[in-house]
Amino acid sequence: MRRRAVGAVDLTPQPHAGRPIAFEPPVHWTAYEAPTETTTQLRPVRTRHPSRVLAAAVCVVFGLGLIGGAVTGSWLTGDSAADATAPTGYAEARGSWHSVPVDTLFPRTIEGNGAGPGGADRDWTRIAVAPDSNCANAFDPLLRKALAPVGCERLLRATYTDATTSSVITVGLLFTEAQAPAMRTLRTRFTGEGLAERLDLMPRSYPVDGTAAAGFGDRQRASWTVSVLTDAPVVVYAVSGFADGRIVTDPQPAEPAMVKGATTAPAQAGLGHEAKGIADRIERALRRTVAPVPETRR
């Protein structure tokens, strides 16, 4: 029998396993808001000779240019040549779960220009934010095993509804404990083995009583997407369903559900577009927050 590589997880479904047993997560959690940012008062500095100040300023600007360029390069490209600065960028991204306001990570409203079927516009409204938590009971068993090699620093989740309140979408940001090499390994496995499109690795939803997502449980999941980032220690995912709580018998990953001519219920309802559209925009917002693009002067 061939031995598996160290750290690999056997995700082969058991014979006659069928669809995973539905697990309804608790729905009594309340929303939270991020703490207000604070600043520290700087001490006054003694006046120095103009020539010394000018020389020091030149050195500082030159040094910051080199450091900033290296860090930004590693964030945007994930280039292995920038591994020396990767821990700094990763630490900044990993800490954003508690340092960035919730309205920045999960905006109250999201515009999805051209995000719907046929390039139609979409608009989503946030209806619930889960308290930050660990990953216990947050994923189905096989998905939890698949993500285990990168660990779980913190999990943030929010649920949105579309403008017609006919669909609901939960989006999650899993901040991992891993560094760049482990994230690249996980990304390679997810893409190479097609793990992001396996039915038994579908993310769980976040239902909340008194909202359009009150009946959004495991059996109501219709379409999903999972993206393992390599330029930050984050896994972004989204799962969508019908707001009326109907059971979905044929869930479909977002990518095939977005193909023109697809005839499944999730595809016909545009739920693949809903999951993919929100996940992409939350991912972009995270990148802008942690590593903003330098302003170009003209």
GROMACS .gro file of N, CA, C and O in nm, residues 75-132:
model
  232
   75TRP      N    1   0.281   4.061  -0.170
   75TRP     CA    2   0.135   4.051  -0.150
   75TRP      C    3   0.063   4.033  -0.283
   75TRP      O    4  -0.026   3.952  -0.298
   76LEU      N    5   0.104   4.113  -0.383
   76LEU     CA    6   0.030   4.111  -0.509
   76LEU      C    7   0.066   3.993  -0.598
   76LEU      O    8  -0.017   3.948  -0.675
   77THR      N    9   0.188   3.943  -0.588
   77THR     CA   10   0.229   3.837  -0.679
   77THR      C   11   0.249   3.704  -0.613
   77THR      O   12   0.243   3.601  -0.678
   78GLY      N   13   0.276   3.702  -0.484
   78GLY     CA   14   0.304   3.575  -0.417
   78GLY      C   15   0.433   3.513  -0.466
   78GLY      O   16   0.455   3.393  -0.458
   79ASP      N   17   0.524   3.595  -0.521
   79ASP     CA   18   0.649   3.547  -0.578
   79ASP      C   19   0.737   3.489  -0.470
   79ASP      O   20   0.757   3.548  -0.365
   80SER      N   21   0.795   3.370  -0.497
   80SER     CA   22   0.882   3.307  -0.400
   80SER      C   23   1.008   3.389  -0.375
   80SER      O   24   1.073   3.375  -0.273
   81ALA      N   25   1.044   3.477  -0.470
   81ALA     CA   26   1.161   3.561  -0.452
   81ALA      C   27   1.141   3.662  -0.341
   81ALA      O   28   1.235   3.720  -0.290
   82ALA      N   29   1.014   3.686  -0.303
   82ALA     CA   30   0.985   3.782  -0.198
   82ALA      C   31   0.957   3.714  -0.065
   82ALA      O   32   0.902   3.775   0.026
   83ASP      N   33   0.996   3.587  -0.050
   83ASP     CA   34   0.966   3.513   0.072
   83ASP      C   35   1.026   3.577   0.196
   83ASP      O   36   0.977   3.558   0.306
   84ALA      N   37   1.136   3.653   0.179
   84ALA     CA   38   1.200   3.714   0.296
   84ALA      C   39   1.108   3.813   0.364
   84ALA      O   40   1.114   3.834   0.484
   85THR      N   41   1.017   3.878   0.288
   85THR     CA   42   0.925   3.976   0.345
   85THR      C   43   0.786   3.918   0.363
   85THR      O   44   0.699   3.986   0.418
   86ALA      N   45   0.761   3.797   0.317
   86ALA     CA   46   0.628   3.738   0.325
   86ALA      C   47   0.575   3.730   0.467
   86ALA      O   48   0.458   3.759   0.490
   87PRO      N   49   0.656   3.693   0.569
   87PRO     CA   50   0.602   3.687   0.705
   87PRO      C   51   0.542   3.819   0.752
   87PRO      O   52   0.442   3.821   0.821
   88THR      N   53   0.605   3.934   0.713
   88THR     CA   54   0.552   4.063   0.753
   88THR      C   55   0.416   4.087   0.692
   88THR      O   56   0.320   4.125   0.758
   89GLY      N   57   0.403   4.064   0.560
   89GLY     CA   58   0.276   4.083   0.493
   89GLY      C   59   0.171   3.987   0.544
   89GLY      O   60   0.054   4.023   0.561
   90TYR      N   61   0.210   3.865   0.572
   90TYR     CA   62   0.117   3.765   0.622
   90TYR      C   63   0.068   3.801   0.762
   90TYR      O   64  -0.050   3.784   0.794
   91ALA      N   65   0.157   3.851   0.845
   91ALA     CA   66   0.118   3.889   0.981
   91ALA      C   67   0.016   4.003   0.977
   91ALA      O   68  -0.081   4.005   1.053
   92GLU      N   69   0.038   4.098   0.888
   92GLU     CA   70  -0.055   4.210   0.875
   92GLU      C   71  -0.192   4.162   0.829
   92GLU      O   72  -0.295   4.202   0.883
   93ALA      N   73  -0.193   4.074   0.729
   93ALA     CA   74  -0.320   4.022   0.678
   93ALA      C   75  -0.390   3.937   0.782
   93ALA      O   76  -0.512   3.945   0.800
   94ARG      N   77  -0.314   3.854   0.854
   94ARG     CA   78  -0.373   3.765   0.953
   94ARG      C   79  -0.438   3.845   1.066
   94ARG      O   80  -0.542   3.806   1.120
   95GLY      N   81  -0.380   3.958   1.102
   95GLY     CA   82  -0.435   4.037   1.211
   95GLY      C   83  -0.552   4.126   1.173
   95GLY      O   84  -0.615   4.187   1.259
   96SER      N   85  -0.584   4.131   1.044
   96SER     CA   86  -0.692   4.220   1.001
   96SER      C   87  -0.828   4.175   1.048
   96SER      O   88  -0.923   4.253   1.046
   97TRP      N   89  -0.842   4.050   1.091
   97TRP     CA   90  -0.974   4.003   1.136
   97TRP      C   91  -1.022   4.081   1.259
   97TRP      O   92  -1.142   4.096   1.281
   98HIS      N   93  -0.927   4.132   1.341
   98HIS     CA   94  -0.969   4.209   1.459
   98HIS      C   95  -0.931   4.357   1.450
   98HIS      O   96  -0.977   4.437   1.531
   99SER      N   97  -0.849   4.395   1.352
   99SER     CA   98  -0.806   4.534   1.342
   99SER      C   99  -0.883   4.614   1.239
   99SER      O  100  -0.878   4.738   1.239
  100VAL      N  101  -0.955   4.546   1.150
  100VAL     CA  102  -1.032   4.613   1.045
  100VAL      C  103  -1.180   4.611   1.081
  100VAL      O  104  -1.233   4.507   1.119
  101PRO      N  105  -1.251   4.724   1.072
  101PRO     CA  106  -1.394   4.728   1.105
  101PRO      C  107  -1.474   4.630   1.022
  101PRO      O  108  -1.444   4.604   0.906
  102VAL      N  109  -1.579   4.575   1.082
  102VAL     CA  110  -1.661   4.475   1.013
  102VAL      C  111  -1.725   4.532   0.887
  102VAL      O  112  -1.741   4.461   0.787
  103ASP      N  113  -1.759   4.662   0.889
  103ASP     CA  114  -1.821   4.723   0.771
  103ASP      C  115  -1.724   4.735   0.655
  103ASP      O  116  -1.767   4.755   0.541
  104THR      N  117  -1.596   4.724   0.682
  104THR     CA  118  -1.497   4.725   0.576
  104THR      C  119  -1.478   4.586   0.518
  104THR      O  120  -1.471   4.568   0.396
  105LEU      N  121  -1.469   4.485   0.605
  105LEU     CA  122  -1.454   4.347   0.558
  105LEU      C  123  -1.582   4.298   0.492
  105LEU      O  124  -1.578   4.230   0.388
  106PHE      N  125  -1.696   4.330   0.554
  106PHE     CA  126  -1.826   4.289   0.502
  106PHE      C  127  -1.914   4.414   0.487
  106PHE      O  128  -1.988   4.449   0.579
  107PRO      N  129  -1.906   4.484   0.375
  107PRO     CA  130  -1.985   4.607   0.358
  107PRO      C  131  -2.134   4.582   0.377
  107PRO      O  132  -2.184   4.473   0.347
  108ARG      N  133  -2.204   4.684   0.425
  108ARG     CA  134  -2.348   4.671   0.446
  108ARG      C  135  -2.420   4.647   0.313
  108ARG      O  136  -2.520   4.574   0.308
  109THR      N  137  -2.374   4.708   0.207
  109THR     CA  138  -2.429   4.684   0.073
  109THR      C  139  -2.315   4.661  -0.024
  109THR      O  140  -2.206   4.718  -0.009
  110ILE      N  141  -2.339   4.576  -0.122
  110ILE     CA  142  -2.238   4.544  -0.223
  110ILE      C  143  -2.302   4.560  -0.360
  110ILE      O  144  -2.412   4.507  -0.385
  111GLU      N  145  -2.235   4.633  -0.448
  111GLU     CA  146  -2.282   4.647  -0.586
  111GLU      C  147  -2.211   4.545  -0.674
  111GLU      O  148  -2.089   4.537  -0.673
  112GLY      N  149  -2.290   4.469  -0.748
  112GLY     CA  150  -2.233   4.369  -0.837
  112GLY      C  151  -2.264   4.402  -0.981
  112GLY      O  152  -2.346   4.335  -1.046
  113ASN      N  153  -2.200   4.507  -1.032
  113ASN     CA  154  -2.222   4.547  -1.171
  113ASN      C  155  -2.179   4.435  -1.266
  113ASN      O  156  -2.063   4.394  -1.266
  114GLY      N  157  -2.274   4.386  -1.344
  114GLY     CA  158  -2.243   4.280  -1.440
  114GLY      C  159  -2.222   4.144  -1.377
  114GLY      O  160  -2.173   4.053  -1.443
  115ALA      N  161  -2.258   4.128  -1.250
  115ALA     CA  162  -2.229   4.002  -1.179
  115ALA      C  163  -2.336   3.896  -1.198
  115ALA      O  164  -2.317   3.781  -1.159
  116GLY      N  165  -2.449   3.931  -1.255
  116GLY     CA  166  -2.559   3.836  -1.270
  116GLY      C  167  -2.555   3.762  -1.402
  116GLY      O  168  -2.469   3.787  -1.488
  117PRO      N  169  -2.647   3.669  -1.424
  117PRO     CA  170  -2.654   3.596  -1.551
  117PRO      C  171  -2.670   3.693  -1.668
  117PRO      O  172  -2.747   3.788  -1.661
  118GLY      N  173  -2.595   3.668  -1.775
  118GLY     CA  174  -2.602   3.754  -1.891
  118GLY      C  175  -2.545   3.892  -1.869
  118GLY      O  176  -2.573   3.985  -1.945
  119GLY      N  177  -2.466   3.909  -1.764
  119GLY     CA  178  -2.407   4.040  -1.736
  119GLY      C  179  -2.500   4.136  -1.666
  119GLY      O  180  -2.472   4.257  -1.660
  120ALA      N  181  -2.609   4.084  -1.611
  120ALA     CA  182  -2.702   4.170  -1.539
  120ALA      C  183  -2.640   4.219  -1.409
  120ALA      O  184  -2.555   4.152  -1.350
  121ASP      N  185  -2.682   4.337  -1.365
  121ASP     CA  186  -2.631   4.393  -1.241
  121ASP      C  187  -2.695   4.325  -1.120
  121ASP      O  188  -2.810   4.278  -1.127
  122ARG      N  189  -2.621   4.319  -1.011
  122ARG     CA  190  -2.670   4.262  -0.887
  122ARG      C  191  -2.640   4.359  -0.772
  122ARG      O  192  -2.539   4.430  -0.774
  123ASP      N  193  -2.726   4.358  -0.673
  123ASP     CA  194  -2.704   4.436  -0.551
  123ASP      C  195  -2.737   4.345  -0.433
  123ASP      O  196  -2.840   4.277  -0.433
  124TRP      N  197  -2.650   4.348  -0.331
  124TRP     CA  198  -2.671   4.264  -0.214
  124TRP      C  199  -2.670   4.348  -0.087
  124TRP      O  200  -2.596   4.446  -0.076
  125THR      N  201  -2.751   4.308   0.010
  125THR     CA  202  -2.759   4.376   0.138
  125THR      C  203  -2.725   4.280   0.250
  125THR      O  204  -2.777   4.168   0.254
  126ARG      N  205  -2.639   4.324   0.340
  126ARG     CA  206  -2.601   4.240   0.453
  126ARG      C  207  -2.715   4.234   0.554
  126ARG      O  208  -2.771   4.336   0.592
  127ILE      N  209  -2.751   4.112   0.597
  127ILE     CA  210  -2.860   4.097   0.692
  127ILE      C  211  -2.814   4.038   0.825
  127ILE      O  212  -2.889   4.041   0.922
  128ALA      N  213  -2.693   3.986   0.830
  128ALA     CA  214  -2.643   3.929   0.956
  128ALA      C  215  -2.492   3.914   0.951
  128ALA      O  216  -2.434   3.886   0.846
  129VAL      N  217  -2.428   3.934   1.065
  129VAL     CA  218  -2.284   3.910   1.082
  129VAL      C  219  -2.266   3.818   1.201
  129VAL      O  220  -2.317   3.846   1.310
  130ALA      N  221  -2.194   3.710   1.182
  130ALA     CA  222  -2.170   3.615   1.291
  130ALA      C  223  -2.059   3.667   1.381
  130ALA      O  224  -1.966   3.734   1.335
  131PRO      N  225  -2.064   3.638   1.510
  131PRO     CA  226  -1.951   3.671   1.597
  131PRO      C  227  -1.827   3.598   1.548
  131PRO      O  228  -1.836   3.486   1.498
  132ASP      N  229  -1.710   3.661   1.556
  132ASP     CA  230  -1.589   3.592   1.516
  132ASP      C  231  -1.574   3.467   1.604
  132ASP      O  232  -1.611   3.466   1.720
   0.00000   0.00000   0.00000
